[in-house]
Tab-separated table of C-alpha atoms in Angstrom:
chain	number	residue	atom	x	y	z
A	1	MET	CA	103.361	121.171	65.600
A	2	THR	CA	100.021	122.106	67.346
A	3	GLN	CA	97.800	124.816	65.772
A	4	GLU	CA	99.047	128.540	66.085
A	5	THR	CA	95.761	128.817	68.086
A	6	GLY	CA	96.063	126.111	70.350
A	7	THR	CA	98.320	125.503	73.378
A	8	LEU	CA	101.830	125.295	72.952
A	9	ARG	CA	104.082	122.014	73.260
A	10	PHE	CA	107.325	121.671	74.026
A	11	ALA	CA	109.462	118.743	75.014
A	12	LEU	CA	110.647	119.168	78.647
A	13	LEU	CA	114.040	117.138	78.741
A	14	ASP	CA	114.419	116.347	82.801
A	15	ALA	CA	118.612	115.589	83.358
A	16	SER	CA	117.224	116.116	87.476
A	17	HIS	CA	118.562	112.277	87.692
A	18	GLY	CA	114.625	112.161	89.389
A	19	ASP	CA	114.580	114.987	91.104
A	20	THR	CA	110.488	114.397	92.145
A	21	ASN	CA	110.450	118.843	92.593
A	22	THR	CA	111.665	119.612	88.802
A	23	ARG	CA	108.754	118.240	87.360
A	24	ARG	CA	106.622	119.811	89.950
A	25	ASN	CA	108.348	123.224	89.685
A	26	PHE	CA	108.596	122.794	85.669
A	27	ARG	CA	104.936	121.641	85.285
A	28	ARG	CA	104.048	125.074	87.302
A	29	GLU	CA	105.552	126.870	85.533
A	30	LEU	CA	105.339	126.543	82.107
A	31	ASP	CA	101.835	127.101	80.052
A	32	ALA	CA	102.416	124.525	77.658
A	33	ASP	CA	102.073	120.621	77.341
A	34	LEU	CA	104.673	118.803	78.372
A	35	ALA	CA	106.052	115.797	77.149
A	36	GLU	CA	108.585	114.438	79.160
A	37	PHE	CA	111.843	112.878	79.101
A	38	ASP	CA	114.182	112.146	81.402
A	39	ALA	CA	117.608	112.602	79.897
A	40	THR	CA	119.324	110.971	82.517
A	41	GLU	CA	117.958	107.373	81.281
A	42	SER	CA	118.853	108.667	78.015
A	43	GLU	CA	115.105	110.050	77.000
A	44	LEU	CA	114.767	111.576	74.267
A	45	PRO	CA	112.620	112.621	71.540
A	46	SER	CA	112.680	111.075	68.364
A	47	HIS	CA	111.580	114.405	66.024
A	48	PHE	CA	111.498	117.762	66.645
A	49	ASP	CA	107.894	117.997	66.717
A	50	PHE	CA	107.525	120.614	68.947
A	51	ASP	CA	106.664	124.585	69.871
A	52	GLY	CA	109.637	124.471	72.466
A	53	VAL	CA	112.325	122.514	73.783
A	54	VAL	CA	113.270	122.971	77.554
A	55	VAL	CA	116.309	121.639	79.433
A	56	THR	CA	115.987	121.578	83.230
A	57	GLY	CA	118.861	121.633	86.371
A	58	SER	CA	121.490	118.688	87.315
A	59	ARG	CA	123.744	117.646	89.411
A	60	ALA	CA	125.751	116.587	87.407
A	61	SER	CA	128.198	118.533	85.305
A	62	VAL	CA	127.948	119.030	81.162
A	63	TYR	CA	131.891	118.224	80.762
A	64	TRP	CA	131.613	114.632	82.953
A	65	ASP	CA	132.713	111.305	81.251
A	66	GLU	CA	128.672	110.176	81.156
A	67	GLU	CA	126.473	108.012	78.673
A	68	TRP	CA	123.994	110.369	78.663
A	69	ILE	CA	125.086	113.565	78.174
A	70	PRO	CA	126.555	113.464	74.556
A	71	PRO	CA	123.474	112.712	72.660
A	72	LEU	CA	121.497	115.228	74.975
A	73	VAL	CA	124.041	118.304	73.850
A	74	ASP	CA	123.548	116.798	70.096
A	75	TYR	CA	119.487	116.651	70.425
A	76	VAL	CA	119.647	120.874	71.720
A	77	ALA	CA	122.213	121.553	68.523
A	78	ASP	CA	119.851	119.754	65.898
A	79	ALA	CA	116.611	121.258	67.591
A	80	ALA	CA	118.353	124.901	67.128
A	81	ASP	CA	119.288	123.785	64.131
A	82	ARG	CA	115.983	123.487	63.314
A	83	ASP	CA	115.065	126.955	65.069
A	84	VAL	CA	113.037	125.297	67.532
A	85	PRO	CA	112.873	127.534	70.096
A	86	ILE	CA	115.220	126.782	73.479
A	87	LEU	CA	115.094	127.221	76.835
A	88	GLY	CA	118.117	126.337	79.172
A	89	VAL	CA	117.862	126.547	83.365
A	90	CYS	CA	121.102	126.312	85.146
A	91	TYR	CA	122.037	122.666	83.946
A	92	GLY	CA	120.100	123.365	80.969
A	93	HIS	CA	121.621	126.939	80.225
A	94	GLN	CA	125.291	125.138	80.378
A	95	VAL	CA	123.954	122.553	78.013
A	96	VAL	CA	122.684	124.775	75.221
A	97	ALA	CA	125.899	126.673	75.742
A	98	GLU	CA	127.927	123.881	75.028
A	99	ALA	CA	125.738	122.586	72.295
A	100	LEU	CA	126.124	126.176	70.482
A	101	GLY	CA	129.780	126.300	70.478
A	102	GLY	CA	130.488	127.741	73.677
A	103	ARG	CA	132.533	126.393	77.014
A	104	VAL	CA	131.617	125.497	80.467
A	105	GLU	CA	134.856	124.981	83.355
A	106	ASP	CA	133.987	124.519	86.954
A	107	MET	CA	134.093	127.783	88.555
A	108	GLY	CA	136.604	126.418	91.912
A	109	GLU	CA	133.955	127.731	94.333
A	110	TYR	CA	129.615	127.470	94.456
A	111	GLU	CA	127.392	130.542	93.829
A	112	ILE	CA	124.235	129.345	96.182
A	113	GLY	CA	121.830	130.986	97.265
A	114	TYR	CA	118.815	134.203	96.584
A	115	ARG	CA	121.223	136.479	94.610
A	116	GLU	CA	120.957	139.995	92.563
A	117	VAL	CA	121.624	139.418	88.442
A	118	SER	CA	121.645	142.907	86.467
A	119	ARG	CA	120.808	142.228	82.689
A	120	THR	CA	123.136	143.673	80.402
A	121	THR	CA	120.882	144.437	77.716
A	122	GLU	CA	116.808	144.497	76.772
A	123	SER	CA	115.305	141.206	75.572
A	124	LYS	CA	112.062	139.493	74.817
A	125	LEU	CA	112.898	136.995	77.488
A	126	PHE	CA	112.982	139.953	80.068
A	127	GLU	CA	110.655	142.069	79.133
A	128	GLY	CA	108.841	143.303	82.634
A	129	ILE	CA	111.937	142.295	84.871
A	130	ASP	CA	113.656	145.093	86.607
A	131	GLU	CA	117.348	145.699	85.426
A	132	THR	CA	118.503	144.184	88.872
A	133	PHE	CA	116.525	141.468	89.873
A	134	THR	CA	116.741	138.623	92.431
A	135	VAL	CA	117.039	134.519	92.037
A	136	PHE	CA	117.966	131.739	93.984
A	137	THR	CA	121.118	130.519	92.542
A	138	THR	CA	123.039	127.186	93.273
A	139	HIS	CA	125.867	126.338	90.257
A	140	SER	CA	129.577	125.464	90.882
A	141	ASP	CA	130.448	125.836	87.146
A	142	ALA	CA	130.031	128.031	84.957
A	143	VAL	CA	129.272	129.356	81.123
A	144	THR	CA	133.060	130.966	81.135
A	145	GLU	CA	132.700	131.597	76.773
A	146	LEU	CA	130.162	131.667	74.778
A	147	PRO	CA	128.914	130.871	71.512
A	148	ALA	CA	130.037	132.366	68.490
A	149	GLY	CA	127.642	135.268	68.035
A	150	ALA	CA	125.372	135.128	71.269
A	151	GLU	CA	124.107	138.093	72.891
A	152	LEU	CA	125.075	138.813	76.521
A	153	LEU	CA	121.553	138.979	79.029
A	154	ALA	CA	122.645	138.952	82.141
A	155	GLU	CA	125.096	138.464	84.699
A	156	ASN	CA	126.535	138.798	88.190
A	157	ASP	CA	130.091	138.978	89.968
A	158	TYR	CA	130.057	135.301	89.171
A	159	GLY	CA	129.700	135.183	85.587
A	160	VAL	CA	127.333	135.105	82.481
A	161	HIS	CA	123.968	134.018	83.928
A	162	ALA	CA	121.626	134.201	81.106
A	163	PHE	CA	122.746	134.396	77.139
A	164	ARG	CA	120.737	134.366	73.967
A	165	LYS	CA	121.699	132.876	70.272
A	166	GLY	CA	119.042	132.679	67.663
A	167	HIS	CA	115.942	131.021	69.180
A	168	ALA	CA	118.099	129.517	72.376
A	169	TRP	CA	117.973	130.918	75.296
A	170	GLY	CA	119.790	130.173	78.804
A	171	VAL	CA	119.596	131.317	82.150
A	172	GLN	CA	122.166	130.309	85.025
A	173	PHE	CA	119.449	130.640	87.702
A	174	HIS	CA	116.566	128.814	88.761
A	175	PRO	CA	113.618	130.946	88.571
A	176	GLU	CA	110.915	127.472	88.671
A	177	TYR	CA	112.503	127.479	92.656
A	178	ASP	CA	109.644	127.677	95.303
A	179	THR	CA	111.197	127.672	98.913
A	180	ASP	CA	111.146	124.006	99.900
A	181	THR	CA	113.033	122.863	96.570
A	182	ALA	CA	115.458	125.994	97.496
A	183	GLU	CA	115.964	124.022	100.994
A	184	ALA	CA	115.638	120.490	99.983
A	185	VAL	CA	118.958	121.633	97.214
A	186	THR	CA	120.290	123.637	100.043
A	187	LYS	CA	120.500	120.744	102.524
A	188	GLY	CA	121.777	118.287	100.444
A	189	LYS	CA	124.978	120.440	99.430
A	190	ASP	CA	128.115	119.333	100.042
A	191	LEU	CA	129.110	121.904	102.089
A	192	PRO	CA	130.249	123.521	105.102
A	193	ASP	CA	127.845	124.131	107.606
A	194	GLU	CA	127.727	127.572	108.267
A	195	ARG	CA	127.264	128.760	104.518
A	196	ILE	CA	124.337	126.349	104.698
A	197	GLN	CA	123.014	128.166	107.601
A	198	SER	CA	123.977	130.968	105.985
A	199	VAL	CA	121.881	130.377	103.290
A	200	LEU	CA	119.098	128.624	104.554
A	201	ASP	CA	118.656	131.745	106.784
A	202	GLY	CA	117.812	133.640	103.558
A	203	ILE	CA	115.182	131.415	102.140
A	204	THR	CA	112.865	133.848	103.455
A	205	ALA	CA	109.101	134.407	102.147
A	206	GLU	CA	110.085	138.410	101.312
A	207	ASN	CA	112.957	136.730	99.551
A	208	TYR	CA	111.457	134.459	97.421
A	209	ASP	CA	108.909	137.038	96.998
A	210	ALA	CA	111.353	138.752	95.562
A	211	ALA	CA	112.719	136.167	93.304
A	212	CYS	CA	109.125	135.421	91.764
A	213	GLU	CA	109.484	138.779	89.892
A	214	ALA	CA	112.082	136.647	87.567
A	215	LYS	CA	109.067	133.690	86.783
A	216	ARG	CA	107.833	136.059	83.842
A	217	LEU	CA	110.675	134.922	81.952
A	218	PHE	CA	108.516	131.382	81.783
A	219	ASP	CA	105.815	133.660	80.015
A	220	ASN	CA	107.877	135.511	77.806
A	221	PHE	CA	109.238	132.273	76.604
A	222	ALA	CA	106.240	131.013	75.456
A	223	ALA	CA	105.233	134.060	74.119
A	224	TYR	CA	108.266	133.923	71.913
A	225	ALA	CA	107.496	130.276	70.925
A	226	ARG	CA	104.035	131.139	69.716
A	227	ARG	CA	105.408	133.916	67.416
A	228	VAL	CA	107.057	131.740	66.199
A	229	ARG	CA	104.908	129.612	65.824
A	230	MET	CA	102.684	131.815	63.802
A	231	ASP	CA	105.528	133.377	61.805
A	232	ALA	CA	106.086	129.884	60.348
A	233	ALA	CA	102.368	129.515	59.950
A	234	ALA	CA	102.429	131.782	57.770
């Protein structure tokens, strides 16, 4: 690993099927050098010599029968066993839950747009973030059963929005999104035109500014990863 005073190095496991917004957004938000891997093309690291692992969103479901998914889940499980800090976002949140023994299921409906989420407890990941905060959401799967020993960190009326187990964290929402990404993702959904337009109408500067509060969790995760690295060096 890098020295404790040096730049953090994260593995970015990109499950977005090559969506250009994904890497741009994470490059902007993560204060670390990123080793980027296209998980959907079965690209995964051959080692765990990173200060952290970040798993992105995806149009896939973790329970789909696609050959790239089990190796991704296994890599995340192995990283967790090695106490590497992990952050999963949306699909990545579901991958972390699956890797650690939780359950992910089809919700039978869609949560999409700027929504409110409430913290259920104090957490290092959400330091400096209000108890109820605004985020952009887009998902039709949910973590319906947390891994054994995991702690629920945030939720809303659609269910689990954040949890932690050990050094692994998952958030169901998309703190990395900018308005261009939110608009592009919304327009690509197979939903009724009225629902699409309603979401697009909500993608405003005011809502985006409110959602920027949740971006603090990226700095909080980096700070946590740095503490883990320093503790290991000590």
